[in-house]
Coordinates of C-alpha atoms and ligand atoms in Angstrom, one line a residue:
M1 CA -14.9 -1.3 28.6
I2 CA -18.7 -1.4 29.0
P3 CA -20.2 1.9 27.6
F4 CA -23.4 3.2 29.0
L5 CA -24.9 3.2 25.5
D6 CA -23.6 2.5 22.0
L7 CA -25.5 4.3 19.3
R8 CA -23.0 3.4 16.6
A9 CA -23.5 -0.3 17.3
Q10 CA -27.2 0.1 16.6
Y11 CA -26.6 2.2 13.4
H12 CA -24.3 -0.6 12.1
S13 CA -26.9 -3.2 12.8
I14 CA -29.5 -1.5 10.5
K15 CA -27.1 0.5 8.3
S16 CA -28.3 -0.5 4.9
E17 CA -32.0 0.3 5.7
I18 CA -31.1 3.6 7.3
D19 CA -28.8 4.7 4.5
E20 CA -31.4 4.0 1.9
A21 CA -34.1 5.9 3.9
V22 CA -31.8 8.9 4.3
L23 CA -30.7 9.0 0.7
G24 CA -34.4 8.7 -0.3
V25 CA -35.1 11.9 1.6
L26 CA -32.1 13.7 0.1
E27 CA -33.4 12.8 -3.4
S28 CA -37.0 13.7 -2.6
A29 CA -36.0 17.3 -1.7
Q30 CA -38.8 17.3 0.8
Y31 CA -36.9 18.0 3.9
V32 CA -39.5 19.2 6.5
L33 CA -42.7 17.3 7.3
G34 CA -44.0 15.6 4.0
E35 CA -44.7 12.0 3.3
Q36 CA -42.0 10.4 5.5
V37 CA -43.2 12.3 8.5
S38 CA -47.0 11.7 7.9
N39 CA -46.4 8.0 7.3
F40 CA -44.3 7.8 10.5
E41 CA -47.2 9.6 12.4
K42 CA -49.7 7.0 11.2
E43 CA -47.4 4.1 11.9
F44 CA -46.4 5.3 15.4
A45 CA -49.9 6.2 16.4
A46 CA -51.1 2.7 15.3
Y47 CA -48.2 1.1 17.3
C48 CA -49.3 3.0 20.4
G49 CA -52.9 2.0 19.9
A50 CA -54.0 5.6 19.2
S51 CA -55.8 7.0 16.2
E52 CA -53.8 10.3 15.7
G53 CA -50.1 11.0 15.8
I54 CA -48.5 14.4 15.4
A55 CA -44.7 14.5 14.9
V56 CA -42.7 17.5 16.2
N57 CA -39.1 18.5 16.7
S58 CA -38.6 17.3 20.4
G59 CA -40.3 15.7 23.3
T60 CA -40.4 19.1 25.0
S61 CA -42.3 20.5 22.1
A62 CA -44.7 17.6 22.2
L63 CA -45.4 18.3 25.9
H64 CA -45.8 22.0 25.3
L65 CA -48.3 21.5 22.5
A66 CA -50.3 18.7 24.3
L67 CA -50.7 21.1 27.2
L68 CA -51.8 24.0 24.9
A69 CA -54.2 21.7 23.1
A70 CA -55.7 20.7 26.4
G71 CA -56.4 24.4 27.0
I72 CA -53.9 24.9 29.8
E73 CA -53.3 28.6 30.4
P74 CA -51.9 31.0 33.0
G75 CA -53.5 30.5 36.4
D76 CA -54.1 26.8 35.9
E77 CA -52.4 24.1 37.8
V78 CA -51.0 20.8 36.4
I79 CA -50.1 18.0 38.7
T80 CA -46.9 16.1 38.0
V81 CA -44.0 14.5 39.8
P82 CA -40.7 16.1 41.0
F83 CA -38.6 13.1 40.0
T84 CA -38.4 13.5 36.2
F85 CA -36.3 15.2 33.6
V86 CA -36.7 18.9 33.9
A87 CA -38.5 19.2 30.5
T88 CA -41.8 17.8 32.0
V89 CA -41.9 20.8 34.4
A90 CA -40.5 23.3 32.0
A91 CA -43.3 22.5 29.4
I92 CA -46.0 23.2 32.0
R93 CA -44.3 26.5 32.8
Y94 CA -44.1 27.5 29.1
T95 CA -48.0 27.6 29.2
G96 CA -47.9 30.0 32.2
A97 CA -49.6 27.3 34.4
K98 CA -48.2 26.2 37.7
P99 CA -46.7 22.8 38.2
V100 CA -48.0 21.1 41.4
F101 CA -45.9 18.1 42.6
V102 CA -47.0 14.8 44.0
D103 CA -44.3 12.6 45.4
I104 CA -43.3 9.3 43.7
A105 CA -43.8 5.8 45.1
A106 CA -40.5 4.2 46.3
D107 CA -40.9 1.0 44.3
S108 CA -42.0 2.2 40.9
Y109 CA -40.4 5.7 40.9
T110 CA -43.7 6.9 39.3
M111 CA -46.5 9.0 40.8
D112 CA -47.7 7.9 44.2
V113 CA -51.4 7.6 43.4
S114 CA -52.4 7.7 47.0
R115 CA -51.3 11.3 47.2
L116 CA -52.9 12.5 44.0
E117 CA -56.3 13.5 45.1
K118 CA -55.0 15.7 48.0
A119 CA -53.1 17.8 45.4
I120 CA -56.2 18.7 43.4
T121 CA -57.5 22.2 43.8
R122 CA -60.2 24.2 41.9
R123 CA -57.4 25.5 39.6
T124 CA -56.2 22.0 38.6
K125 CA -56.8 21.3 34.9
A126 CA -54.7 18.2 34.1
V127 CA -52.5 15.4 35.5
L128 CA -49.2 14.7 33.9
P129 CA -47.8 11.4 35.1
V130 CA -44.3 10.3 33.9
H131 CA -43.5 6.7 32.8
L132 CA -40.1 7.1 34.3
Y133 CA -37.2 4.9 33.2
G134 CA -39.6 3.0 30.9
Q135 CA -42.1 1.8 33.6
P136 CA -45.7 2.9 33.2
A137 CA -47.3 4.9 36.0
D138 CA -50.3 3.3 37.6
M139 CA -52.7 4.7 35.1
D140 CA -56.1 3.2 36.0
P141 CA -56.4 5.0 39.4
I142 CA -54.9 8.1 37.9
V143 CA -57.5 8.2 35.1
Q144 CA -60.3 7.4 37.5
I145 CA -59.4 10.2 39.9
A146 CA -58.9 12.6 37.0
R147 CA -62.3 11.7 35.5
R148 CA -64.0 12.3 38.9
H149 CA -62.5 15.8 39.0
D150 CA -63.0 16.6 35.3
L151 CA -59.2 16.7 34.6
L152 CA -57.4 15.7 31.5
V153 CA -54.6 13.2 31.7
I154 CA -51.4 13.7 29.6
E155 CA -48.8 10.9 29.7
D156 CA -45.1 11.8 29.6
A157 CA -44.0 8.7 27.7
A158 CA -40.7 10.2 26.6
Q159 CA -38.8 7.2 28.2
A160 CA -41.3 4.5 27.6
H161 CA -41.9 3.6 23.9
G162 CA -43.7 0.3 23.7
A163 CA -44.1 -0.1 27.5
Q164 CA -47.4 -1.8 28.5
Y165 CA -49.9 -1.2 31.2
R166 CA -52.4 -4.0 31.7
K167 CA -51.7 -5.2 28.2
R168 CA -52.2 -1.7 26.6
R169 CA -49.3 0.3 25.2
V170 CA -48.5 3.6 26.8
G171 CA -49.8 6.4 24.6
S172 CA -53.3 5.0 24.7
L173 CA -53.9 5.4 28.4
G174 CA -54.7 9.1 28.9
D175 CA -56.2 11.9 26.8
L176 CA -52.9 12.8 25.1
A177 CA -49.4 11.2 25.3
C178 CA -46.0 12.7 24.6
F179 CA -42.9 11.0 23.3
S180 CA -39.3 12.0 22.8
F181 CA -37.1 10.6 20.0
Y182 CA -33.9 12.1 21.3
P183 CA -31.1 9.8 20.0
G184 CA -30.5 7.8 23.2
K185 CA -34.2 7.0 23.7
N186 CA -35.6 3.5 23.1
L187 CA -36.8 4.8 19.8
G188 CA -34.3 7.5 18.9
A189 CA -33.9 9.7 15.9
Y190 CA -30.5 10.9 14.5
G191 CA -31.2 14.3 15.9
E192 CA -34.1 15.8 17.8
G193 CA -37.7 14.6 17.5
G194 CA -40.9 14.1 19.4
A195 CA -44.6 13.2 18.9
V196 CA -48.0 13.6 20.5
V197 CA -50.5 10.7 20.1
T198 CA -54.2 10.9 21.0
D199 CA -57.6 9.6 20.1
N200 CA -59.1 13.0 20.1
P201 CA -59.3 14.6 16.6
V202 CA -59.9 18.1 17.9
F203 CA -56.7 18.0 20.0
A204 CA -54.8 16.5 17.0
R205 CA -56.0 19.2 14.6
K206 CA -55.0 22.0 17.1
I207 CA -51.5 20.4 17.6
R208 CA -51.0 20.1 13.9
M209 CA -51.7 23.8 13.5
L210 CA -49.7 24.9 16.6
R211 CA -46.5 23.0 15.4
D212 CA -46.6 24.9 12.1
W213 CA -47.3 28.6 12.8
G214 CA -51.0 28.1 13.7
A215 CA -52.0 27.5 10.0
E216 CA -53.5 24.7 8.1
R217 CA -53.0 26.5 4.8
K218 CA -49.9 28.5 4.1
Y219 CA -50.1 32.1 5.5
E220 CA -53.6 31.5 6.9
H221 CA -52.5 31.9 10.5
V222 CA -55.6 31.4 12.7
M223 CA -53.8 31.1 16.0
Q224 CA -50.3 31.9 17.4
G225 CA -48.2 28.9 16.6
Y226 CA -44.6 27.7 16.6
N227 CA -42.0 26.2 14.4
Y228 CA -42.0 22.7 16.0
R229 CA -42.0 20.7 12.7
M230 CA -40.3 17.4 12.4
E231 CA -37.6 17.0 9.7
A232 CA -38.2 14.5 7.0
I233 CA -34.9 12.7 7.6
Q234 CA -35.9 12.0 11.2
G235 CA -39.3 10.7 10.1
A236 CA -37.7 8.4 7.5
I237 CA -35.2 7.1 10.2
L238 CA -37.9 6.6 12.8
R239 CA -40.0 4.6 10.3
V240 CA -37.1 2.2 9.9
K241 CA -36.3 2.0 13.6
L242 CA -39.9 1.5 14.6
R243 CA -39.9 -1.8 12.8
H244 CA -37.1 -3.0 15.1
L245 CA -38.4 -1.5 18.3
D246 CA -40.1 -4.7 19.7
E247 CA -37.0 -6.7 19.1
W248 CA -34.9 -4.1 20.9
T249 CA -37.3 -4.0 23.8
S250 CA -37.0 -7.8 24.2
S251 CA -33.3 -7.4 24.2
R252 CA -33.4 -4.7 26.9
R253 CA -35.7 -6.9 29.0
A254 CA -33.4 -9.9 28.6
H255 CA -30.5 -7.7 29.9
A256 CA -32.6 -6.6 32.8
A257 CA -33.5 -10.2 33.7
R258 CA -29.8 -11.1 33.7
Y259 CA -29.0 -8.0 35.8
G260 CA -31.7 -9.2 38.2
E261 CA -30.2 -12.6 38.7
E262 CA -26.6 -11.3 39.0
L263 CA -27.5 -8.6 41.4
A264 CA -29.7 -10.9 43.6
A265 CA -26.6 -13.2 43.9
I266 CA -24.7 -10.3 45.5
G267 CA -27.6 -9.1 47.7
I268 CA -28.6 -6.0 45.7
E269 CA -32.2 -5.2 45.0
A270 CA -33.1 -4.9 41.3
P271 CA -35.5 -2.2 40.2
A272 CA -39.0 -3.3 40.6
E273 CA -41.2 -4.2 37.7
M274 CA -44.7 -3.4 38.8
P275 CA -47.3 -6.3 38.4
Y276 CA -49.6 -4.2 36.3
G277 CA -47.2 -3.6 33.4
Q278 CA -44.2 -4.2 31.3
H279 CA -41.1 -2.1 31.8
V280 CA -39.0 -1.3 28.7
Y281 CA -35.8 -0.4 30.7
H282 CA -34.8 2.8 29.1
V283 CA -32.9 3.2 32.3
Y284 CA -31.8 0.4 34.7
A285 CA -31.2 2.1 38.0
I286 CA -30.1 0.5 41.3
E287 CA -29.7 2.4 44.6
S288 CA -26.7 3.0 46.8
V289 CA -26.0 5.1 49.8
H290 CA -22.4 5.3 48.5
R291 CA -23.6 6.2 45.0
E292 CA -20.8 8.7 44.1
R293 CA -18.0 6.3 45.4
L294 CA -19.6 3.4 43.6
Q295 CA -19.8 5.3 40.4
Q296 CA -16.1 6.2 40.6
H297 CA -15.3 2.6 41.4
L298 CA -17.1 1.4 38.3
T299 CA -15.5 4.1 36.1
G300 CA -12.2 2.8 37.3
Q301 CA -13.3 -0.6 36.1
Q302 CA -14.1 0.8 32.7
I303 CA -17.9 0.7 33.3
Q304 CA -19.8 3.8 32.4
T305 CA -22.9 4.7 34.5
G306 CA -25.3 7.6 34.7
I307 CA -27.4 9.4 37.3
H308 CA -31.1 10.0 36.4
Y309 CA -31.5 12.4 38.1
P310 CA -29.3 13.8 40.8
Y311 CA -31.7 16.6 41.8
P312 CA -35.5 16.4 42.0
V313 CA -37.0 19.3 40.0
H314 CA -38.4 21.1 43.1
L315 CA -34.8 21.6 44.4
T316 CA -33.4 22.9 41.2
G317 CA -32.5 26.6 40.9
A318 CA -34.6 27.0 37.8
H319 CA -37.8 26.2 39.7
S320 CA -37.0 27.5 43.2
D321 CA -39.6 30.2 42.7
L322 CA -42.3 27.6 43.0
G323 CA -41.6 27.8 46.8
Y324 CA -40.9 24.1 47.5
K325 CA -38.2 23.1 50.0
R326 CA -36.1 20.1 50.9
G327 CA -38.3 17.6 52.7
D328 CA -41.4 18.3 50.7
F329 CA -41.1 15.2 48.6
P330 CA -39.0 12.8 50.7
V331 CA -39.3 9.8 48.4
A332 CA -38.1 11.7 45.3
E333 CA -35.3 13.3 47.3
H334 CA -34.3 9.9 48.6
A335 CA -34.2 8.4 45.1
A336 CA -32.3 11.4 43.7
A337 CA -29.6 10.9 46.3
R338 CA -29.2 7.2 45.6
V339 CA -30.0 6.1 42.1
L340 CA -27.3 4.9 39.7
S341 CA -28.1 3.9 36.2
L342 CA -26.2 0.8 34.9
P343 CA -25.4 0.3 31.2
V344 CA -28.3 -1.1 29.2
Y345 CA -29.0 -1.0 25.5
P346 CA -30.2 -3.6 23.0
E347 CA -26.8 -4.4 21.4
M348 CA -25.0 -4.7 24.7
D349 CA -23.0 -7.9 25.2
P350 CA -25.3 -10.4 27.1
D351 CA -22.4 -11.1 29.5
A352 CA -22.2 -7.4 30.5
P353 CA -24.6 -7.7 33.5
R354 CA -22.4 -10.5 35.0
Q355 CA -19.3 -8.3 34.5
V356 CA -21.1 -5.2 36.0
A357 CA -22.3 -7.2 39.0
A358 CA -18.7 -8.6 39.5
A359 CA -17.4 -5.1 39.5
I360 CA -20.0 -3.9 42.0
R361 CA -19.2 -6.9 44.2
S362 CA -15.5 -5.7 44.3
F363 CA -16.6 -2.3 45.6
P364 CA -15.1 -2.2 49.1
A365 CA -18.3 -0.9 50.8
I366 CA -20.2 -4.1 50.0
R367 CA -17.5 -6.8 50.0
P368 CA -18.8 -9.5 52.3
R369 CA -16.3 -9.8 55.1
S370 CA -18.0 -11.4 58.1
T371 CA -21.4 -12.7 59.2
R372 CA -22.5 -9.1 59.2
A373 CA -22.0 -8.9 55.5
V374 CA -25.7 -9.4 54.7
G375 CA -26.6 -6.5 56.9
E376 CA -24.0 -4.4 55.2
V377 CA -25.3 -5.3 51.8
Q378 CA -28.9 -4.5 52.8
E379 CA -27.9 -1.1 54.2
W380 CA -26.0 -0.4 51.0
S381 CA -28.9 -1.2 48.7
S382 CA -31.7 -0.2 51.0
R383 CA -34.5 2.0 49.6
Ligands
PLP1 C1 -39.3 12.2 31.0 C2 -38.9 13.2 29.9 N1 -39.8 14.1 29.5 C3 -39.5 14.9 28.5 C4 -38.3 14.9 27.8 C5 -38.0 15.9 26.7 O1 -37.7 15.3 25.5 P1 -36.7 16.0 24.5 O2 -35.3 15.9 25.0 O3 -36.9 15.3 23.2 O4 -37.1 17.5 24.4 C6 -37.4 13.9 28.2 C7 -36.2 13.7 27.4 O5 -35.1 13.9 27.6 C8 -37.7 13.0 29.3 O6 -36.9 12.1 29.6

């Protein structure tokens, strides 16, 4: 059996450090924010190459507060991509602003920069690119276009802890960046968690107030805020895990390299790593026109897979009122119909990519049978 993810294996690999950190919090009786959270904020911001970090209770809250700090309000437009987890878009809508979509590029699955400028109107206030699957969006042109139009750039880095763009870590590329520490993320808490990082002290101060009822001092509520505070236990756990993140990223990248070799040997295209960056493989997705049948076939061979994501956000019921229709973002729609995420996590058996590739090869739709086999394989994996 090859699980999609094994969080218990990771816990066992660092059990003594985690147990000590958690027990320390229980003894401290400081359960919300406090020293563990503020130290984590400093350590995580430094890791990202940013000067300020604000820890919150989820990646969604991080996005919501980053948008509010950026001054986004009803009537504004925020440009993002339709091929993302729904939270990216929901957070824009929490502010009352309108999400405006730009299609993704077929190779990177991130924002197609060539379409960005056309989507800008006089209502546009910010651009929210997503570093999907752990691959940075093409940030230099995004930031250049945004600067030309006086727009802020907010990175959705929920899936991309430690990923690099031209040798700089995500989180230091735009005006604000948002992370999720949901348990399955590359840096995952043992519960919910998130953070905003930024170099801008004014944004940081506002986000610190917004996450804690709009107050800097108890009961002095100067703005309408939220209860988006991080729990101390999560801060303590994340501090331990941050020390292991680079080693875990190397392990994910080694698995991805093995997948690349094994898949190439059976004629299947591996996900592209763009030349400008370093992918951290939160998700390792291949494409198949027979995706549902292939997934069933792999399940039958005891290999767990996932689909990230089966519907682009513009075609979900929750956001149908935005007025988009099928065909509006063909690249995102094409990807949503074909992507299949294979197991990848740091503690995975290094032989797993070979086993997964062997199981894919035994899928009847691609089994080479004749000289036409190569064509069949290409059709199967074509983007
Ligand atoms: C791209 C993206 N944005 C935002 C989020 C929201 O994070 P959270 O689940 O911590 O609220 C996630 C996580 O699931 C995500 O993958």
